[in-house]
C-alpha cells in the first residue's frame, strides 16, 4: 500500500505548527515537514518531532475502567455509560445542578469543547472551566477591559516586521520554540530585543537588553517604563487622543515611579529601565510578547493591564509589527475559551451574567431554561469538592492532581467526590483518583479544529484508528449527553462546526469547506470574510471605539522571603516536557533528555547550603515538601530557585493564593526553604 501524507496540527503548544503524518498500512510511520505552513514553515521543535511517539505507547488507555478496590476492572462501553449516567443524574436529582463540575480540555478540538460546554449548561450546571484558568485568565480580564479583546493582536510571522520586541515573562525559546525563528529574522533587520525575566533563560540569550527582575515586580517595571516614556515626551499623543481614554490618570499615577525607585523594587539597574523604555517607545513598530511569567501571579490582571497601558501610550497597536501578544499555552486553549468552556462565559465570550445570554442560548439550543450567572472556576470547584458542595466531576483531558497548586489539597478534594470520571489518553495522577476512566482517542486518531495562539483555526485530519476501544472525545460526549436525555445528534466534527458557525460570531465564516489549507484567523464573521490577522487597526470594541488606559499600582507578591522560608521558588517549563508530563514523560526521545525532577539553585546559595551539583535536596513550603536533584547555575540570582512542574511533586509546594479577579494561582512565587538530604 502506498504511503499517504495526512496534514495535521501539533498536539503540544499553541504555536499551532502544521506537519504531515506519513501513514503506511494504517500505521503512522513518520513525520514529513510542511514548509508551506505560515507559522512554522516546516520546522518543528523537539516535542513536535516526537509527537508520534505517544500514539502506540503501551500505556495508552484502551478500555473503560471502573475502580475496584485498589485496582481497576475493564468494563464495556455500555456499562461505563450506564455508570456515568446513573451517577451524574443521581447527583443532579439529589443535590441539584450546582453539585456538578466539568473541566473541558484545551487539548481537545473546538467541536469537543463546544459540546462539553453545551452539555454542562443544558444540564443546568454553571461550573465549567478549563486550564486557561491556570494560564491566561488575567489576559481575558485585563485585555478585555483595556483593549476590548483578549486575543493575541498580530500573527506570528508579523514578528519579523517588528523593530523592538519586548518579551516579558515568557521563555518562548523553550515554550514556543518556532517563534524564535521569527525573532531572529527581526533581529537580522535591526530589531532590538528586550527580555524581562528573573532567570537568564534561553530566550534571554536573544536579548540586547536583559532585565533580570525580582519575581513578582513586573508592575513596578512597567510603570517605571511608562514614567520614563511620559517624562521624556516619547508618547504618541495623536494616538492617545484619537484612540484611548484614561491617559491623564496614568500620567498622574506613575509620576513617582522613577527609575531609581523602580530599581530598588525590581533589582534592575535604573539605566537599563531607561534604555528599555526608550527602545520600546521610539521604535516605529514595537511588540510586547508575554505569558506565564506575568499572568501566574496574585497581581496577574494588574500585570496585563500595565502591559496594555504601555502599548497604548506609545500607539504600538493595530499595525504590522506592533501589538500585544499573550502567548497561549496549550494547542487549543484559545479555542476552548472561544467555545465558552469558562465559568464566566458562554460560547463566543457572551457573558454568563448577562440575562440576554441565557435568552439567546435558550432559543438557539431549544432549552427550557439555563442557569444564569458565573459558575465556579477550576480551583473553586476543587475547593467546593473538598467542602462536599460539588459532588460529581467530569474531567476531560486535564490533570489537576499534578497541575493545580497545593497538590495534597487537590487530591483530597478529588477523593472527597461521590463520583469522578476522567477521560484521557493515559492513566494520569487525576485518573488514578477516579471512579471511572474513559479511554479517549489522541489527536491523530480523530478530526476537528484547533485554534492556535495567533487565532488561526485549523482543521486536523484523522490519520489512524485509536487503540482498541478508545473513542474520540466528541463521540464519548455525545453518547453521555444522549443518555442524559439531551439531543446530541452530531454525526461528526463538521456538523458541530456548522453549529459553531451559527452561534459563535467570531467563527461565522470559518466553515469546514474553507478549512482545507492552513486555516483562517478569527474574527471571520461570514463566508466571504478573509479573516483578521491584525486586531485593533480600526479602533477598539469598547465605548466610542476607544481603548481604556487603566492605571495599576505595584503590590508585592502574596509570599515574600522570610527567616523561615528564605528562598523564592518560581516554577515553569523546559523544552522537552509538556505541562504535567503525562505525554512527554512517556515519549522515549524526550524523557531521555530530562529524566527527572530538578531544582536550579544559584552557585552562591548552593555554596552556603553546602549543596553540590547532583545532590539530592528537599524543598519545603508550608504546603509540603519535595525532593529534587540540585542543578547549580548562574541563570538564577541569589535567593531565587526554579523548578519545572513536569514531574509530580513541584505542585505539592506551590501556593494557591489567587488573583482576586482572574482567580489564577500564584505559580510563580512561593517562599520556600531548601536543605541537602544526607
Ligand atoms: N516546552 C514546553 N512548551 C510549552 C509548555 C510546556 O509545558 N513545555 N506548556 C505550554 C503552556 S500550557 C503554556 S501556558 C506556555 C507557557 O510558556 P511560558 O510562559 O514561556 O513558560 P514558563 O516557563 O511557565 O514561564 C515563562 C518565564 O516566566 C519567568 N518568570 C517567573 N516569574 C516571573 C516574574 O515574576 N516576572 C517575569 N517577568 N517573569 C517571570 C520564568 O523564569 C520563565 O522563564 O507554554 C506552552 N508551551
Ligand atoms: N507549578 C506550576 N503549575 C502549573 C503551571 C506552572 O507554570 N507552574 N502552569 C499551569 C498552566 S499554564 C497550565 S495550562 C496547566 C496545564 O494543566 P493540565 O491541562 O492539567 O495539564 P496537561 O498535562 O497538559 O494535561 C492535559 C491532559 O490531556 C490529555 N490529553 C491529550 N490529548 C487528549 C485528547 O485528545 N483527549 C483527551 N481526553 N485527553 C487528552 C493528556 O494526556 C493530559 O493528561 O498547568 C498549570 N500548572
Ligand atoms: S513549537 Fe509548539 S506547536 Fe510547534 S512543534 Fe513545538 S510544541 Fe509543536
Ligand atoms: Mo498554559
Short mmCIF file of C-alpha atoms in Angstrom, two decimals, residues 158-470:
data_model
loop_
_atom_site.label_atom_id
_atom_site.label_comp_id
_atom_site.label_asym_id
_atom_site.label_seq_id
_atom_site.Cartn_x
_atom_site.Cartn_y
_atom_site.Cartn_z
CA UNK A 158 4.47 39.51 11.77
CA UNK A 159 7.17 39.43 14.47
CA UNK A 160 9.64 39.72 11.61
CA UNK A 161 8.25 43.23 10.94
CA UNK A 162 8.94 44.47 14.46
CA UNK A 163 11.74 46.84 15.26
CA UNK A 164 11.53 46.31 19.01
CA UNK A 165 10.44 43.04 20.61
CA UNK A 166 9.79 43.24 24.34
CA UNK A 167 9.44 39.77 25.88
CA UNK A 168 8.22 39.86 29.47
CA UNK A 169 7.63 36.70 31.49
CA UNK A 170 7.90 34.35 28.56
CA UNK A 171 10.58 31.79 27.84
CA UNK A 172 9.37 31.31 24.30
CA UNK A 173 12.68 29.88 23.11
CA UNK A 174 11.70 26.80 25.13
CA UNK A 175 7.92 27.09 25.25
CA UNK A 176 7.01 28.26 21.74
CA UNK A 177 10.30 27.42 20.07
CA UNK A 178 9.24 28.12 16.49
CA UNK A 179 8.72 31.78 17.37
CA UNK A 180 12.45 32.20 17.82
CA UNK A 181 12.99 31.90 14.07
CA UNK A 182 10.78 34.99 13.52
CA UNK A 183 12.56 36.92 16.25
CA UNK A 184 15.94 36.11 14.71
CA UNK A 185 14.61 37.34 11.40
CA UNK A 186 13.55 40.63 13.02
CA UNK A 187 16.98 40.92 14.62
CA UNK A 188 18.57 40.41 11.22
CA UNK A 189 16.80 43.56 10.07
CA UNK A 190 17.87 45.54 13.10
CA UNK A 191 15.22 44.91 15.76
CA UNK A 192 16.10 45.44 19.42
CA UNK A 193 15.10 42.59 21.73
CA UNK A 194 14.32 43.26 25.41
CA UNK A 195 13.73 40.37 27.82
CA UNK A 196 12.41 40.75 31.38
CA UNK A 197 12.73 37.54 33.41
CA UNK A 198 14.12 36.59 36.82
CA UNK A 199 16.13 33.89 35.05
CA UNK A 200 18.74 34.11 32.34
CA UNK A 201 16.73 31.85 30.04
CA UNK A 202 17.38 30.58 26.52
CA UNK A 203 15.10 33.43 25.47
CA UNK A 204 17.23 35.96 27.34
CA UNK A 205 20.21 34.89 25.20
CA UNK A 206 18.46 36.64 22.31
CA UNK A 207 18.19 39.91 24.25
CA UNK A 208 20.01 43.15 23.58
CA UNK A 209 18.67 44.44 26.91
CA UNK A 210 18.12 41.86 29.65
CA UNK A 211 16.13 42.98 32.68
CA UNK A 212 16.67 40.40 35.43
CA UNK A 213 13.92 41.44 37.80
CA UNK A 214 12.85 40.00 41.15
CA UNK A 215 9.85 37.67 40.74
CA UNK A 216 6.54 39.47 41.09
CA UNK A 217 7.81 43.02 40.46
CA UNK A 218 6.59 43.48 36.88
CA UNK A 219 4.02 46.22 37.60
CA UNK A 220 6.82 48.32 39.10
CA UNK A 221 8.98 47.76 36.00
CA UNK A 222 6.15 48.53 33.55
CA UNK A 223 5.10 51.65 35.46
CA UNK A 224 8.71 52.75 35.59
CA UNK A 225 8.99 52.39 31.81
CA UNK A 226 5.73 54.36 31.39
CA UNK A 227 7.13 57.07 33.68
CA UNK A 228 10.28 57.45 31.55
CA UNK A 229 8.27 57.50 28.31
CA UNK A 230 5.90 60.18 29.61
CA UNK A 231 8.64 62.26 31.25
CA UNK A 232 10.75 62.24 28.11
CA UNK A 233 7.82 63.08 25.84
CA UNK A 234 8.08 59.80 23.91
CA UNK A 235 4.36 59.05 23.93
CA UNK A 236 2.25 59.01 20.75
CA UNK A 237 -0.01 61.98 21.54
CA UNK A 238 -2.09 61.70 18.42
CA UNK A 239 -2.83 58.03 19.06
CA UNK A 240 -3.64 58.70 22.70
CA UNK A 241 -6.16 61.41 21.87
CA UNK A 242 -7.76 59.55 18.99
CA UNK A 243 -8.00 56.02 20.36
CA UNK A 244 -7.75 56.00 24.14
CA UNK A 245 -9.26 57.25 27.38
CA UNK A 246 -7.70 57.50 30.84
CA UNK A 247 -4.24 58.77 29.87
CA UNK A 248 -4.28 61.59 32.42
CA UNK A 249 -4.91 59.16 35.28
CA UNK A 250 -1.95 57.05 34.25
CA UNK A 251 0.36 60.04 33.90
CA UNK A 252 -0.58 61.07 37.43
CA UNK A 253 -0.33 57.57 38.85
CA UNK A 254 3.17 56.81 37.56
CA UNK A 255 4.69 60.24 38.23
CA UNK A 256 6.52 58.97 41.31
CA UNK A 257 7.63 55.68 39.70
CA UNK A 258 11.11 56.93 38.92
CA UNK A 259 13.72 54.54 37.54
CA UNK A 260 15.63 54.84 40.81
CA UNK A 261 12.64 53.78 42.91
CA UNK A 262 11.78 51.03 40.47
CA UNK A 263 15.36 49.81 40.55
CA UNK A 264 15.04 49.30 44.30
CA UNK A 265 11.89 47.22 43.94
CA UNK A 266 12.88 45.18 40.89
CA UNK A 267 16.63 44.88 41.33
CA UNK A 268 17.15 46.12 37.74
CA UNK A 269 19.72 48.91 37.30
CA UNK A 270 17.90 52.25 36.72
CA UNK A 271 19.85 52.86 33.50
CA UNK A 272 18.55 49.63 31.98
CA UNK A 273 14.96 50.62 32.74
CA UNK A 274 15.51 53.91 30.90
CA UNK A 275 17.20 52.18 27.94
CA UNK A 276 14.39 49.65 27.65
CA UNK A 277 11.70 52.34 27.87
CA UNK A 278 13.34 54.45 25.16
CA UNK A 279 13.92 51.49 22.85
CA UNK A 280 10.30 50.37 23.14
CA UNK A 281 8.81 53.85 22.74
CA UNK A 282 10.83 55.24 19.85
CA UNK A 283 10.88 52.26 17.52
CA UNK A 284 8.42 52.60 14.62
CA UNK A 285 6.93 49.15 15.36
CA UNK A 286 7.14 47.57 18.82
CA UNK A 287 5.52 44.44 20.12
CA UNK A 288 5.14 43.01 23.62
CA UNK A 289 5.17 39.24 23.97
CA UNK A 290 4.18 37.86 27.34
CA UNK A 291 2.97 34.72 29.05
CA UNK A 292 3.07 32.93 32.40
CA UNK A 293 5.85 34.99 33.95
CA UNK A 294 3.36 37.84 34.34
CA UNK A 295 -0.01 36.08 34.42
CA UNK A 296 0.59 33.46 37.13
CA UNK A 297 0.60 35.97 39.96
CA UNK A 298 -1.82 37.30 42.52
CA UNK A 299 -1.30 40.52 40.53
CA UNK A 300 -1.74 38.82 37.12
CA UNK A 301 -4.54 41.09 35.93
CA UNK A 302 -2.60 44.20 37.01
CA UNK A 303 0.45 42.98 35.11
CA UNK A 304 -1.58 42.51 31.93
CA UNK A 305 -3.17 45.94 32.26
CA UNK A 306 0.23 47.54 32.79
CA UNK A 307 1.39 45.91 29.52
CA UNK A 308 -1.66 47.23 27.66
CA UNK A 309 -1.06 50.72 29.10
CA UNK A 310 2.49 50.76 27.76
CA UNK A 311 1.35 49.74 24.27
CA UNK A 312 -1.46 52.32 24.29
CA UNK A 313 0.60 55.34 25.33
CA UNK A 314 3.08 54.56 22.56
CA UNK A 315 0.43 53.74 19.94
CA UNK A 316 2.04 50.35 19.33
CA UNK A 317 -1.14 48.55 18.29
CA UNK A 318 -3.12 47.82 15.16
CA UNK A 319 -0.21 47.97 12.72
CA UNK A 320 2.19 45.43 11.24
CA UNK A 321 4.92 44.62 13.75
CA UNK A 322 3.08 46.47 16.57
CA UNK A 323 0.89 44.73 19.11
CA UNK A 324 0.33 42.89 22.35
CA UNK A 325 0.88 39.18 22.09
CA UNK A 326 -0.22 36.99 25.01
CA UNK A 327 1.28 33.66 24.02
CA UNK A 328 -1.32 30.98 24.61
CA UNK A 329 -0.09 27.71 26.01
CA UNK A 330 -1.95 24.55 25.06
CA UNK A 331 -2.61 23.56 21.44
CA UNK A 332 -6.27 24.55 21.82
CA UNK A 333 -6.57 26.73 24.89
CA UNK A 334 -7.62 29.65 22.69
CA UNK A 335 -10.38 27.53 21.18
CA UNK A 336 -11.56 26.07 24.49
CA UNK A 337 -12.08 29.66 25.71
CA UNK A 338 -13.70 30.75 22.42
CA UNK A 339 -16.16 27.86 22.85
CA UNK A 340 -17.17 29.13 26.29
CA UNK A 341 -15.53 26.48 28.45
CA UNK A 342 -15.05 29.14 31.13
CA UNK A 343 -17.03 29.83 34.29
CA UNK A 344 -17.98 33.36 33.25
CA UNK A 345 -18.73 32.88 29.55
CA UNK A 346 -20.94 31.08 27.08
CA UNK A 347 -19.64 30.38 23.53
CA UNK A 348 -18.23 33.45 21.78
CA UNK A 349 -17.49 35.25 25.10
CA UNK A 350 -21.14 36.02 25.75
CA UNK A 351 -21.19 36.89 29.44
CA UNK A 352 -22.89 34.34 31.70
CA UNK A 353 -24.02 37.18 33.96
CA UNK A 354 -25.92 38.93 31.18
CA UNK A 355 -29.59 37.80 31.10
CA UNK A 356 -29.57 38.31 27.30
CA UNK A 357 -27.01 35.49 27.02
CA UNK A 358 -29.26 32.91 28.66
CA UNK A 359 -32.14 34.12 26.47
CA UNK A 360 -30.02 33.78 23.34
CA UNK A 361 -28.91 30.22 24.10
CA UNK A 362 -32.33 29.09 25.34
CA UNK A 363 -33.60 29.90 21.89
CA UNK A 364 -30.50 28.67 20.00
CA UNK A 365 -30.32 25.37 21.85
CA UNK A 366 -34.06 24.87 22.28
CA UNK A 367 -33.62 24.69 26.07
CA UNK A 368 -36.42 25.23 28.55
CA UNK A 369 -34.14 27.23 30.85
CA UNK A 370 -30.44 27.89 31.52
CA UNK A 371 -28.86 28.95 34.79
CA UNK A 372 -27.56 32.48 34.69
CA UNK A 373 -24.52 33.90 36.45
CA UNK A 374 -20.92 32.88 36.66
CA UNK A 375 -20.03 29.41 37.88
CA UNK A 376 -17.11 28.12 39.90
CA UNK A 377 -13.64 28.30 38.37
CA UNK A 378 -11.32 25.28 38.16
CA UNK A 379 -9.77 25.79 41.57
CA UNK A 380 -13.03 26.93 43.17
CA UNK A 381 -14.54 23.61 42.05
CA UNK A 382 -11.70 21.81 43.82
CA UNK A 383 -12.38 23.81 47.00
CA UNK A 384 -16.11 23.12 46.67
CA UNK A 385 -15.35 19.41 46.25
CA UNK A 386 -13.27 19.49 49.42
CA UNK A 387 -16.22 21.05 51.23
CA UNK A 388 -18.67 18.50 49.81
CA UNK A 389 -20.56 21.08 47.75
CA UNK A 390 -19.53 19.67 44.40
CA UNK A 391 -20.46 16.00 44.42
CA UNK A 392 -19.56 14.79 40.95
CA UNK A 393 -16.96 15.90 38.41
CA UNK A 394 -16.37 15.08 34.77
CA UNK A 395 -12.75 15.89 33.85
CA UNK A 396 -11.73 15.72 30.20
CA UNK A 397 -8.04 15.92 29.21
CA UNK A 398 -6.67 17.72 32.25
CA UNK A 399 -4.56 16.56 35.15
CA UNK A 400 -5.31 18.83 38.10
CA UNK A 401 -3.87 16.37 40.62
CA UNK A 402 -0.48 17.38 39.21
CA UNK A 403 -1.15 20.73 37.54
CA UNK A 404 -3.12 22.60 40.23
CA UNK A 405 -1.25 24.19 43.12
CA UNK A 406 -1.13 22.57 46.57
CA UNK A 407 -1.42 19.00 45.28
CA UNK A 408 -2.33 17.41 48.61
CA UNK A 409 -5.40 19.61 48.88
CA UNK A 410 -6.38 18.91 45.26
CA UNK A 411 -6.04 15.18 45.68
CA UNK A 412 -8.00 15.14 48.95
CA UNK A 413 -10.73 17.18 47.27
CA UNK A 414 -10.96 14.84 44.28
CA UNK A 415 -11.10 11.85 46.63
CA UNK A 416 -13.91 13.51 48.51
CA UNK A 417 -16.17 13.45 45.43
CA UNK A 418 -19.02 10.98 45.31
CA UNK A 419 -18.23 10.39 41.65
CA UNK A 420 -15.27 11.32 39.48
CA UNK A 421 -15.00 10.43 35.80
CA UNK A 422 -11.79 11.18 33.92
CA UNK A 423 -11.47 10.98 30.14
CA UNK A 424 -7.85 10.93 28.98
CA UNK A 425 -5.44 9.13 26.70
CA UNK A 426 -3.27 7.98 29.63
CA UNK A 427 -3.78 6.97 33.25
CA UNK A 428 -2.86 10.31 34.85
CA UNK A 429 -2.50 11.13 38.54
CA UNK A 430 -6.03 12.55 38.37
CA UNK A 431 -7.37 9.43 36.65
CA UNK A 432 -5.85 7.35 39.45
CA UNK A 433 -8.36 9.02 41.78
CA UNK A 434 -11.38 8.44 39.56
CA UNK A 435 -14.30 6.05 39.88
CA UNK A 436 -14.44 5.68 36.12
CA UNK A 437 -11.78 6.24 33.46
CA UNK A 438 -12.73 6.62 29.81
CA UNK A 439 -10.20 5.98 27.03
CA UNK A 440 -10.05 8.84 24.52
CA UNK A 441 -8.58 9.00 21.03
CA UNK A 442 -5.47 11.12 20.65
CA UNK A 443 -5.37 14.00 18.17
CA UNK A 444 -4.14 11.88 15.24
CA UNK A 445 -7.00 9.45 15.72
CA UNK A 446 -9.80 11.98 15.26
CA UNK A 447 -10.69 15.09 13.29
CA UNK A 448 -11.75 18.61 14.09
CA UNK A 449 -10.45 22.15 14.53
CA UNK A 450 -7.85 23.68 16.85
CA UNK A 451 -7.27 27.40 17.34
CA UNK A 452 -3.66 28.45 17.79
CA UNK A 453 -2.29 31.41 19.71
CA UNK A 454 -2.50 33.63 16.62
CA UNK A 455 -6.27 32.84 16.44
CA UNK A 456 -5.65 30.57 13.45
CA UNK A 457 -8.38 27.94 13.25
CA UNK A 458 -7.01 24.82 11.59
CA UNK A 459 -8.63 21.56 10.59
CA UNK A 460 -6.71 18.48 11.74
CA UNK A 461 -7.38 15.20 9.95
CA UNK A 462 -7.75 11.71 11.25
CA UNK A 463 -4.70 9.70 10.27
CA UNK A 464 -5.07 6.41 12.11
CA UNK A 465 -7.52 4.40 14.21
CA UNK A 466 -7.50 4.71 18.01
CA UNK A 467 -6.17 1.80 20.07
CA UNK A 468 -8.74 -0.94 20.70
CA UNK A 469 -11.86 0.55 22.33
CA UNK A 470 -10.68 4.16 22.71
#
